[in-house]
CSV table of C-alpha atoms in Angstrom, one decimal:
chain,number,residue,atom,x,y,z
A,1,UNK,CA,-125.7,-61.4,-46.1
A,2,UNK,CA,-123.8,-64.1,-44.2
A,3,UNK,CA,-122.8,-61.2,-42.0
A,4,UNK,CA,-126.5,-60.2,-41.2
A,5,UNK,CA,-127.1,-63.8,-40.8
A,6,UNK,CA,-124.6,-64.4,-38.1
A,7,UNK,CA,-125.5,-61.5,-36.5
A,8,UNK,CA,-129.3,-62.6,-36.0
A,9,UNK,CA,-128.1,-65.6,-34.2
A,10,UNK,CA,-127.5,-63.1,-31.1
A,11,UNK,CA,-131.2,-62.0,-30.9
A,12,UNK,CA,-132.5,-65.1,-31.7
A,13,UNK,CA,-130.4,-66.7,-28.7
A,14,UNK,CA,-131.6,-63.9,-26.6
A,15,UNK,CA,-135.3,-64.9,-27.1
A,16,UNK,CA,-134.4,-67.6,-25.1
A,17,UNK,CA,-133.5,-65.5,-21.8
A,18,UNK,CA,-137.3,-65.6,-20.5
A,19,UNK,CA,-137.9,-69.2,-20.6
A,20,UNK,CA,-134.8,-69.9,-18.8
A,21,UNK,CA,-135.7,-67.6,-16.3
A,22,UNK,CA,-138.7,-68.6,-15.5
A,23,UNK,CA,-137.8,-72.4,-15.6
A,24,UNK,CA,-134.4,-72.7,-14.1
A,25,UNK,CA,-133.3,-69.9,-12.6
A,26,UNK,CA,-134.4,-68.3,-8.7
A,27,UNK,CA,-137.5,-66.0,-8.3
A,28,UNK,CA,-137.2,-62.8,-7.5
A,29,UNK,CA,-133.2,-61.9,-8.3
A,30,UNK,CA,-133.4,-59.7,-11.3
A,31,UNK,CA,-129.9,-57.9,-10.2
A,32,UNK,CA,-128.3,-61.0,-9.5
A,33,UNK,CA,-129.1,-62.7,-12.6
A,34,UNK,CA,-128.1,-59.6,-14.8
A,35,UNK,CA,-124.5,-59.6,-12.9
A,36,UNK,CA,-124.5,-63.6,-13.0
A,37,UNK,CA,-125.0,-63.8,-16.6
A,38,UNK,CA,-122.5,-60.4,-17.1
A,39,UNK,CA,-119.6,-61.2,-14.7
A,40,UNK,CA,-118.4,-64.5,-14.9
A,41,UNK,CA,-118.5,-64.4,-19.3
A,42,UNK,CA,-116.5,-61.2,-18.9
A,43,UNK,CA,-113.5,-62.4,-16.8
A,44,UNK,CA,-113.7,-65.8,-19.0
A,45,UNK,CA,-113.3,-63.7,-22.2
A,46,UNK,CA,-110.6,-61.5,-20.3
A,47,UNK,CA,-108.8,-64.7,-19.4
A,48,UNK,CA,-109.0,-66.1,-23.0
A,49,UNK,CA,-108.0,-63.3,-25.3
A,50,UNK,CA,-105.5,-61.9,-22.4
A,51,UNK,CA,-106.1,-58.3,-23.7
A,52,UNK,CA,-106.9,-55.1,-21.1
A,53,UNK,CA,-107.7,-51.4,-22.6
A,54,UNK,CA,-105.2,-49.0,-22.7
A,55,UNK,CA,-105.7,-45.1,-22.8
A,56,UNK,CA,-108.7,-44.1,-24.0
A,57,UNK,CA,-110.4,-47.1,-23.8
A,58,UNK,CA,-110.8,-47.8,-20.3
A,59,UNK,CA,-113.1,-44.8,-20.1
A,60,UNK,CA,-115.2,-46.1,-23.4
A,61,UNK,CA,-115.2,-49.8,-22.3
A,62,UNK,CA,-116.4,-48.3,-19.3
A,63,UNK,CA,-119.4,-46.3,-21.2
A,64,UNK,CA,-119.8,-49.0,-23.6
A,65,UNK,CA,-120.3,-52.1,-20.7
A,66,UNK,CA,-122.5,-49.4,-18.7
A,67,UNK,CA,-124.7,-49.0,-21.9
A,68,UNK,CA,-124.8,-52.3,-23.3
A,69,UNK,CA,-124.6,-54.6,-20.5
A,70,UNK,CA,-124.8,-52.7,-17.1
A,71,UNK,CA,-127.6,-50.4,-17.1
A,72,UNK,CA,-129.8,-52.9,-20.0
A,73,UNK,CA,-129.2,-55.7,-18.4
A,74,UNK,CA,-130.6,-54.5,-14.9
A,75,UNK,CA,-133.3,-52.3,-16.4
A,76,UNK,CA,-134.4,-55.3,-18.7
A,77,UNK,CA,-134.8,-57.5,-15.9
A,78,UNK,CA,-137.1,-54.7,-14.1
A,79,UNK,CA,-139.3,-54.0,-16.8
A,80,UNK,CA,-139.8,-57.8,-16.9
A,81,UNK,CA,-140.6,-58.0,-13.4
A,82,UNK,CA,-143.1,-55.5,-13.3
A,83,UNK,CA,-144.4,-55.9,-16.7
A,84,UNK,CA,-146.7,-58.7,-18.5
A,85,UNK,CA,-143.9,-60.3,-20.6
A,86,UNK,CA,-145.8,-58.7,-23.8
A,87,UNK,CA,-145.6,-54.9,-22.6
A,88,UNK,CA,-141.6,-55.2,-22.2
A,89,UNK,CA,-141.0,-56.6,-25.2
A,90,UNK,CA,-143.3,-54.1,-27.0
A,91,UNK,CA,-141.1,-51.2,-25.1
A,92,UNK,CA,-137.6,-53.4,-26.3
A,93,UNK,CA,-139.1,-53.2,-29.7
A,94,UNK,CA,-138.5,-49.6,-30.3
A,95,UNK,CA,-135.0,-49.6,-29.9
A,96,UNK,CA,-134.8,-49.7,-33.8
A,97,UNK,CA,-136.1,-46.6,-34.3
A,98,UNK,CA,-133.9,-45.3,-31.0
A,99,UNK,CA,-131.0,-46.5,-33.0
A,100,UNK,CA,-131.9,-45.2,-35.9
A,101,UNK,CA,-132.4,-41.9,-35.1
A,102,UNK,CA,-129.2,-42.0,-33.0
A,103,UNK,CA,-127.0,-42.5,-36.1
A,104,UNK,CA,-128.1,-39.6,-38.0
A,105,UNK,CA,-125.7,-37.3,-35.2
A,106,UNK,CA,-123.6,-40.1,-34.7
A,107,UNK,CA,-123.1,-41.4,-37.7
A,108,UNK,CA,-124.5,-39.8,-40.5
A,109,UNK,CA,-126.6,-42.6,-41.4
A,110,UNK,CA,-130.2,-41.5,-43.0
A,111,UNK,CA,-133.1,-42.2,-40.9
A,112,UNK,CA,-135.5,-41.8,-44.3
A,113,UNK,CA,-139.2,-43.3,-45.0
A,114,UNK,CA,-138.3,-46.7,-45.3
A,115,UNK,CA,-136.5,-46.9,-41.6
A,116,UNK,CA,-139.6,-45.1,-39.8
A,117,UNK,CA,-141.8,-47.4,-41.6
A,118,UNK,CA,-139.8,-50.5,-41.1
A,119,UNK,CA,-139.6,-49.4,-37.1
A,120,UNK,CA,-142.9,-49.1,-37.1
A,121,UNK,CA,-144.3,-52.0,-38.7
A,122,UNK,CA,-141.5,-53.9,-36.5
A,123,UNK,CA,-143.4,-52.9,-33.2
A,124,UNK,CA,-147.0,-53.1,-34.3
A,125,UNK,CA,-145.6,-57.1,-35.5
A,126,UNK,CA,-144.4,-57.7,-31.8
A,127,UNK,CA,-146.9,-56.3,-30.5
A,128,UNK,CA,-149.5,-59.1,-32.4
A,129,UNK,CA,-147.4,-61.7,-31.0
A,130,UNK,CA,-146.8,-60.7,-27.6
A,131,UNK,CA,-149.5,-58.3,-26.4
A,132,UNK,CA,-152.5,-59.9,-24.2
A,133,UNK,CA,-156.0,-58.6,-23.6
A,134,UNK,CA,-155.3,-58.7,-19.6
A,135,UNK,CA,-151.4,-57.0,-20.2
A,136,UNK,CA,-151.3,-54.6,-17.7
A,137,UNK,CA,-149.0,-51.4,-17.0
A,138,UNK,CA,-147.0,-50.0,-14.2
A,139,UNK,CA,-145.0,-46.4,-14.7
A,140,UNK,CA,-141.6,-47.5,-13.0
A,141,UNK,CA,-141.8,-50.9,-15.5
A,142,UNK,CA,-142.6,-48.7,-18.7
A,143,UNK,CA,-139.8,-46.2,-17.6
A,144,UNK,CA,-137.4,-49.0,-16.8
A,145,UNK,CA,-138.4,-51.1,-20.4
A,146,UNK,CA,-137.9,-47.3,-22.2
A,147,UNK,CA,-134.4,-46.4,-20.5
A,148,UNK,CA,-133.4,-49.5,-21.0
A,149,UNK,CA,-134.1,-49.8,-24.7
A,150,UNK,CA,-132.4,-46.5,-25.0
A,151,UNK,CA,-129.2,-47.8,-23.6
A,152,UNK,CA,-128.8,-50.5,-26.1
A,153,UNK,CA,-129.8,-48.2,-28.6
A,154,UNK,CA,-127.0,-45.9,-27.8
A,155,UNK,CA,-124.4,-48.6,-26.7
A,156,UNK,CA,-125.2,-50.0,-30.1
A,157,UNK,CA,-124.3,-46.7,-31.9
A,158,UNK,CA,-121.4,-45.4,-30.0
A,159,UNK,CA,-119.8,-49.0,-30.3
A,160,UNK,CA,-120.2,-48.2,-34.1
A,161,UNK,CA,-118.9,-45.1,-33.7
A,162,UNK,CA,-115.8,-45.2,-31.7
A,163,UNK,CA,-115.2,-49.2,-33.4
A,164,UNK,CA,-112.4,-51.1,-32.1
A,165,UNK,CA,-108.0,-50.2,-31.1
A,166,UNK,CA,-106.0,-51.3,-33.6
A,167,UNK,CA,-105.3,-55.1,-32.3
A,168,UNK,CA,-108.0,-56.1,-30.8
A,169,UNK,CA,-110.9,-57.7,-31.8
A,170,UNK,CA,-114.2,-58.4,-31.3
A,171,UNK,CA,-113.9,-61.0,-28.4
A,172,UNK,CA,-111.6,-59.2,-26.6
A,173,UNK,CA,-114.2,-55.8,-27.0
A,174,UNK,CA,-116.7,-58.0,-25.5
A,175,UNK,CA,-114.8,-59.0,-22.3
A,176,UNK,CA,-114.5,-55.3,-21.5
A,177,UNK,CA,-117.7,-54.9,-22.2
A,178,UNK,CA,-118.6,-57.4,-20.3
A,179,UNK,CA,-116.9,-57.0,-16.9
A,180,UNK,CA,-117.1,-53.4,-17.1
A,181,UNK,CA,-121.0,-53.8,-16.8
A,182,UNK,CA,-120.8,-56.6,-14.4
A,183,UNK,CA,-118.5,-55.0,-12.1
A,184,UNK,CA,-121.4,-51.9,-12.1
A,185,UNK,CA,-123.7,-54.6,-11.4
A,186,UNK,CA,-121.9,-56.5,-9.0
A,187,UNK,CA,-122.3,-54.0,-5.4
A,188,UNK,CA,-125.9,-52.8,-7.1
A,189,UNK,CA,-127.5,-56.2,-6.8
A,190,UNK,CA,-125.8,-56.8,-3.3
A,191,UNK,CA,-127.0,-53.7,-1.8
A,192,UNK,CA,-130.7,-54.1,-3.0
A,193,UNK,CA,-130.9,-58.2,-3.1
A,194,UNK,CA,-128.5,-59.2,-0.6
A,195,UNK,CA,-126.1,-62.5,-0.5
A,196,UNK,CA,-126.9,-64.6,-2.9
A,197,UNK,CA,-129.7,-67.5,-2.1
A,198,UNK,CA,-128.4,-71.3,-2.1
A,199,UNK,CA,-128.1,-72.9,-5.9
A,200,UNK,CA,-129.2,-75.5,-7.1
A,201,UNK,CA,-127.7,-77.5,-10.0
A,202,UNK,CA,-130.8,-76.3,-12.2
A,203,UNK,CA,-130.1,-72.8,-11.1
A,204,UNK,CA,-126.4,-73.2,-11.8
A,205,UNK,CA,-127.2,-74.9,-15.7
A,206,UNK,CA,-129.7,-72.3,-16.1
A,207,UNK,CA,-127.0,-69.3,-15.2
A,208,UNK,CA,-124.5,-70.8,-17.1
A,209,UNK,CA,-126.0,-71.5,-20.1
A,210,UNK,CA,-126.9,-66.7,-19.6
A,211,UNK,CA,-123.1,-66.3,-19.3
A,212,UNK,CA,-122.1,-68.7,-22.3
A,213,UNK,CA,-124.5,-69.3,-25.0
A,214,UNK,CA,-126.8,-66.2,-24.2
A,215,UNK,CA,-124.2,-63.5,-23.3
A,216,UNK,CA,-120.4,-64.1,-24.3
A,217,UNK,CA,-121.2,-65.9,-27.2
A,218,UNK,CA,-124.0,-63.8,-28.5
A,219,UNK,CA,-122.6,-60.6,-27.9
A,220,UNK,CA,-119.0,-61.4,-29.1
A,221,UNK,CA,-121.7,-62.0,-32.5
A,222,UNK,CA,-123.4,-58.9,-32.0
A,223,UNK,CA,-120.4,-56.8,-31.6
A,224,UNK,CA,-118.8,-58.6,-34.5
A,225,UNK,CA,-121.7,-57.5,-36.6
A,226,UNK,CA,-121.7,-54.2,-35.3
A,227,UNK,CA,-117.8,-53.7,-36.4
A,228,UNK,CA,-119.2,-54.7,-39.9
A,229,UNK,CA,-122.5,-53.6,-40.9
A,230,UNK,CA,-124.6,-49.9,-40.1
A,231,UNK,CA,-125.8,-49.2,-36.7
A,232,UNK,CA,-129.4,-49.4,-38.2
A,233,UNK,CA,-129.2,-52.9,-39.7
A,234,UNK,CA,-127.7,-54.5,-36.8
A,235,UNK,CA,-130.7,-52.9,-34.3
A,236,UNK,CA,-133.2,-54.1,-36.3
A,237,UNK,CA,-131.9,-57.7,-36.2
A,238,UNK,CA,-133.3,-57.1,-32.5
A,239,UNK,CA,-136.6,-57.4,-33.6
A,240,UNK,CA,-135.9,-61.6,-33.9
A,241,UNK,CA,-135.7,-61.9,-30.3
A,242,UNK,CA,-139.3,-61.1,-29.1
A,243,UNK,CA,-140.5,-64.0,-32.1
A,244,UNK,CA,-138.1,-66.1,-31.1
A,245,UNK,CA,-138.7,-66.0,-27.4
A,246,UNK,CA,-142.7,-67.1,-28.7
A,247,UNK,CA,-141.9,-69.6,-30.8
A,248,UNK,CA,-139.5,-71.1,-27.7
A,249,UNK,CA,-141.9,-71.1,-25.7
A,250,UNK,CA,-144.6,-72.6,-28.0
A,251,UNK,CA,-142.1,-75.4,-28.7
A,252,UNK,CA,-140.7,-76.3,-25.6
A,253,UNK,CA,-143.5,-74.7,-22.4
A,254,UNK,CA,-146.9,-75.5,-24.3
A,255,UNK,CA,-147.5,-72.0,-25.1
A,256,UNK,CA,-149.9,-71.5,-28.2
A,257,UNK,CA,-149.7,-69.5,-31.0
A,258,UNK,CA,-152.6,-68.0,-33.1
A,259,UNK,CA,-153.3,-66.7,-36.3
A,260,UNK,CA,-152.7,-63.5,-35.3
A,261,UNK,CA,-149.6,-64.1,-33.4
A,262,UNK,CA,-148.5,-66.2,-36.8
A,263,UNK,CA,-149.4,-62.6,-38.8
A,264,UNK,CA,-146.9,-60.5,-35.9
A,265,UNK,CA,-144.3,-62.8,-36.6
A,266,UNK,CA,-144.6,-62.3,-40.4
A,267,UNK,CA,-144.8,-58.4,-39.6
A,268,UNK,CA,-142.0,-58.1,-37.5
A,269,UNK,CA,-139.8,-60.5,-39.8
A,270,UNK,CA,-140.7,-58.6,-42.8
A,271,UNK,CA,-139.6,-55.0,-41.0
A,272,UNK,CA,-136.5,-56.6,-40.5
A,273,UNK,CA,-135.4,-57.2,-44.2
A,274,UNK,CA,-137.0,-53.8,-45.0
A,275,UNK,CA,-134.7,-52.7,-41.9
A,276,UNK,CA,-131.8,-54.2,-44.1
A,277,UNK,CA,-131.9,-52.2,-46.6
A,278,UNK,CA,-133.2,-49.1,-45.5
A,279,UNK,CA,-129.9,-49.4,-44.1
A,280,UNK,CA,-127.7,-50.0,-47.2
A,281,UNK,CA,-125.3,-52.3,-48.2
A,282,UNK,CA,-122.2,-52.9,-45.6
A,283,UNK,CA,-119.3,-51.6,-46.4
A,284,UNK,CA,-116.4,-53.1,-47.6
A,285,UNK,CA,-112.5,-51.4,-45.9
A,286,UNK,CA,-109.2,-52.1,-46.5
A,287,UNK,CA,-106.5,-51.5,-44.1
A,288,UNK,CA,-103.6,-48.9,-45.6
A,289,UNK,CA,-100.6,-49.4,-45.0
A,290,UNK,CA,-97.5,-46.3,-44.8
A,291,UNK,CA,-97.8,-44.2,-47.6
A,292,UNK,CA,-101.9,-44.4,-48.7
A,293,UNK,CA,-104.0,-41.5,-48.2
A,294,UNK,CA,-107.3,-41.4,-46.9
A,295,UNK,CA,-110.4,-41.0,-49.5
A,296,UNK,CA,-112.3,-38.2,-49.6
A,297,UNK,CA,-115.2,-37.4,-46.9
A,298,UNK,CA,-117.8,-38.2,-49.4
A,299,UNK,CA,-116.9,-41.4,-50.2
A,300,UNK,CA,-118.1,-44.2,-48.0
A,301,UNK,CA,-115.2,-45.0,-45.9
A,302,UNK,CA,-114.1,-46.7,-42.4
A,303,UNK,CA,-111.9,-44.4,-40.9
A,304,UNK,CA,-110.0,-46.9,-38.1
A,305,UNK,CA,-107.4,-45.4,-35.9
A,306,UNK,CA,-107.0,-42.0,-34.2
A,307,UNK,CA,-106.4,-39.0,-36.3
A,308,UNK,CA,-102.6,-39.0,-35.1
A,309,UNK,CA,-101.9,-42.1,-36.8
A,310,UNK,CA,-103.1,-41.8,-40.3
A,311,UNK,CA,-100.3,-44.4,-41.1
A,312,UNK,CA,-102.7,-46.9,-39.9
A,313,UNK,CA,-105.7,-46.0,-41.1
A,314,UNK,CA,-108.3,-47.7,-42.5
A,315,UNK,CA,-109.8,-46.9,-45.6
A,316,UNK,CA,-110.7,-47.9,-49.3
A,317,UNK,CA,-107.7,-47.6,-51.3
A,318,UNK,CA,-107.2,-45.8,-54.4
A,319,UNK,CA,-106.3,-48.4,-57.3
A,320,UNK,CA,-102.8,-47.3,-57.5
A,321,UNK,CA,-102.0,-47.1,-53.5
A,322,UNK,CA,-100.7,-50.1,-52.4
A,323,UNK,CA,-102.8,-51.5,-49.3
A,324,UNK,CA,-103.5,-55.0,-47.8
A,325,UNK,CA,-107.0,-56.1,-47.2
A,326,UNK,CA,-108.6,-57.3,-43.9
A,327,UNK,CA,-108.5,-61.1,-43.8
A,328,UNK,CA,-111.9,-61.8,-41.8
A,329,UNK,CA,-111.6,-66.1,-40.4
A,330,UNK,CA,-114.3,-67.7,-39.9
A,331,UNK,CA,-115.8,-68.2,-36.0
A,332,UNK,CA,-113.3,-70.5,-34.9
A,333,UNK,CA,-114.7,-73.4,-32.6
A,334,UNK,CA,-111.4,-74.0,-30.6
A,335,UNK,CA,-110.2,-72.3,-28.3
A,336,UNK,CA,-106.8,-71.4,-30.0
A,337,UNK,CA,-107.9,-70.8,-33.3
A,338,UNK,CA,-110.4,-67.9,-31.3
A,339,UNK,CA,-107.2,-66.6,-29.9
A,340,UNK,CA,-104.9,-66.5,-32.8
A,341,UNK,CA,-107.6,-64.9,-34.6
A,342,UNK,CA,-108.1,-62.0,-31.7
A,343,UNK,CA,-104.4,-61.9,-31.5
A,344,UNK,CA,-104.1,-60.6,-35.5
A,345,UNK,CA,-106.9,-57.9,-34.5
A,346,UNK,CA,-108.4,-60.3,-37.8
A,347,UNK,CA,-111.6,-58.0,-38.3
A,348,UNK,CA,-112.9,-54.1,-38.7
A,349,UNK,CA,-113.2,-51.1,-37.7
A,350,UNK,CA,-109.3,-50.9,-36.0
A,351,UNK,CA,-109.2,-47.8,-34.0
A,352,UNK,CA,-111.1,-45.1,-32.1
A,353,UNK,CA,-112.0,-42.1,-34.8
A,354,UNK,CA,-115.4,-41.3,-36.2
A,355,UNK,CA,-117.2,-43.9,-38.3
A,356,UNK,CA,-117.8,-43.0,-42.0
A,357,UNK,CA,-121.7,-42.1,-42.6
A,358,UNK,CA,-122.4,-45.5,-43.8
A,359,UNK,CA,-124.6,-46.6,-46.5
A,360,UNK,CA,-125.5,-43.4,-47.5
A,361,UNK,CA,-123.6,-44.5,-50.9
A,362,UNK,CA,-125.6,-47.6,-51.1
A,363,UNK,CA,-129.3,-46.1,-50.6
């Protein structure tokens, strides 16, 4: 539980993004605020953990950042140019139900009754709270808000899926991610926007708060939690960001909220527990060392390295084999306790083989 409550601080953070937008940041530079806020918190995160892919892994950092960050990012910020607010947070809000039907392939989670309900009680709830009488649609923003809701959804899974090198942890997974997608962004939003406008010191508080608070810290989070708990649970926790982004701006730009907004936000809460545990519990891996052998395929299990390498494979260990568990720190608020912790590769999945159908134990 204190996993899926760390996790939910990313989408809660993320609510955020609009009013910031609209109150600090330049008109009209969708492109340059998706690179702006993917860029800089990639090379920072680069420059902290001082870890680069190797092998494989420039390929899937390369997928993963065009998923998660490139292609989201810039679609997101189209949808919500073209769009009412409302509409492109209703489209955003099916990416649990993207997900979730993603991971049956991918992952061999279930997608059963409870999921498709929960999905669907999710986007009727943000759809109370966001949705206006005069919300108006436009086929290139409804296309854009639908691709781009796919991305994540399939960033989201494949990151389950192919997990983490042994090594390397979450942070340093996010700086790839992270510059990968902002370098995609980078010539994109020069080509179509041009240089740059002038900055002003509200425009430069209001980007930097995108590339710290709202991107490098929150995804490092949302990767974190992704490493730990099914695909599934962790999209669902995306529900939070469309009631957070109305009670943000009910709190700090006047905005009102009604009963039936107040009834949303009780909907699309309540699909995210039942999003929980349609999803199962999380499950819990050790690390083998030489000598352990992995479970058997029916038993809910992590499998962390490449096939090659079953010395260092992750798995849940037979009583007798001898094994040392995963020490997991807590988020460190210094700087050096964040890279000692990176350095250790202190957290799960290690490695790039298929993900164990998760939760299917637990259900």
């Amino acid at each position: 539980m204190r996993t899926v409550a760390l996790t939910a601080l990313a989408p809660l953070a993320w609510g955020s993004t609009y009013a910031v937008t609209t109150e600090l940041l330049p008109a009209d530079r969708p492109l340059l605020t998706a690179t702006l806020r993917a860029l800089p918190a990639g090379l920072v995160l680069l420059a902290v953990t001082r870890r680069l892919p190797s092998g494989s892994w420039w390929w899937r950092s390369a997928v993963l950042g065009t998923l998660n960050i490139g292609v989201f990012f810039a679609l997101l910020f189209v949808a919500a140019y073209r769009l009412p607010g409302g509409v492109a947070a209703v489209l955003g809000a099916i990416q649990p139900l993207l997900a979730a039907g993603l991971a049956v392939p991918l992952l061999g989670e279930r997608f059963g009754r409870r999921a498709l309900l929960a999905g669907t009680v999710g986007v009727f709830g943000v759809a109370l709270v966001v949705l206006r009488a005069t919300a108006r649609l436009d086929a290139i923003g409804v296309l854009a808000g639908l691709v781009g809701a796919g991305a994540m959804a399939a960033g989201t899974v494949l990151t389950k899926r192919w997990g983490r090198p042994e090594g390397v942890g979450p942070l340093a997974l996010t700086g790839w991610q992270l510059t990968a997608g902002g370098l995609l962004l980078l010539p994109v939003a020069a080509l179509v926007e041009g240089a740059p406008p002038a900055l002003s010191g509200t425009n430069l508080l209001g980007y930097g708060y995108l590339a710290v608070a709202n991107t490098a810290l929150a995804y490092w989070v949302w990767f974190r939690g992704i490493g730990r708990l099914p695909a599934t649970s962790v999209a669902f926790l995306g529900l939070l960001s469309p009631v957070s982004a109305a009670v943000i701006g009910w709190a700090a730009l006047g905005q009102s909220l009604n009963a039936v907004q107040l009834l949303g936000m009780a909907l699309a809460l309540g699909s995210t527990l039942l999003g929980q545990r349609s999803a199962g519990r999380p499950v819990t891996t050790v690390v083998a060392t030489s000598g352990s052998t992995p479970t058997s395929p029916t038993a809910a299990t992590s499998t962390a390295s490449a096939p090659a390498t079953p010395a260092a494979a992750t798995t849940l260990a037979a009583p007798t084999a001898p094994a040392t568990a995963t020490s997991v720190p807590a988020p460190a608020l210094a700087l050096a306790a964040i890279r000692e912790g990176e350095a250790r590769g202190a957290d799960l999945p290690q490695g790039g083989g298929p993900v164990e159908p998760v939760g299917q134990a637990a259900r």
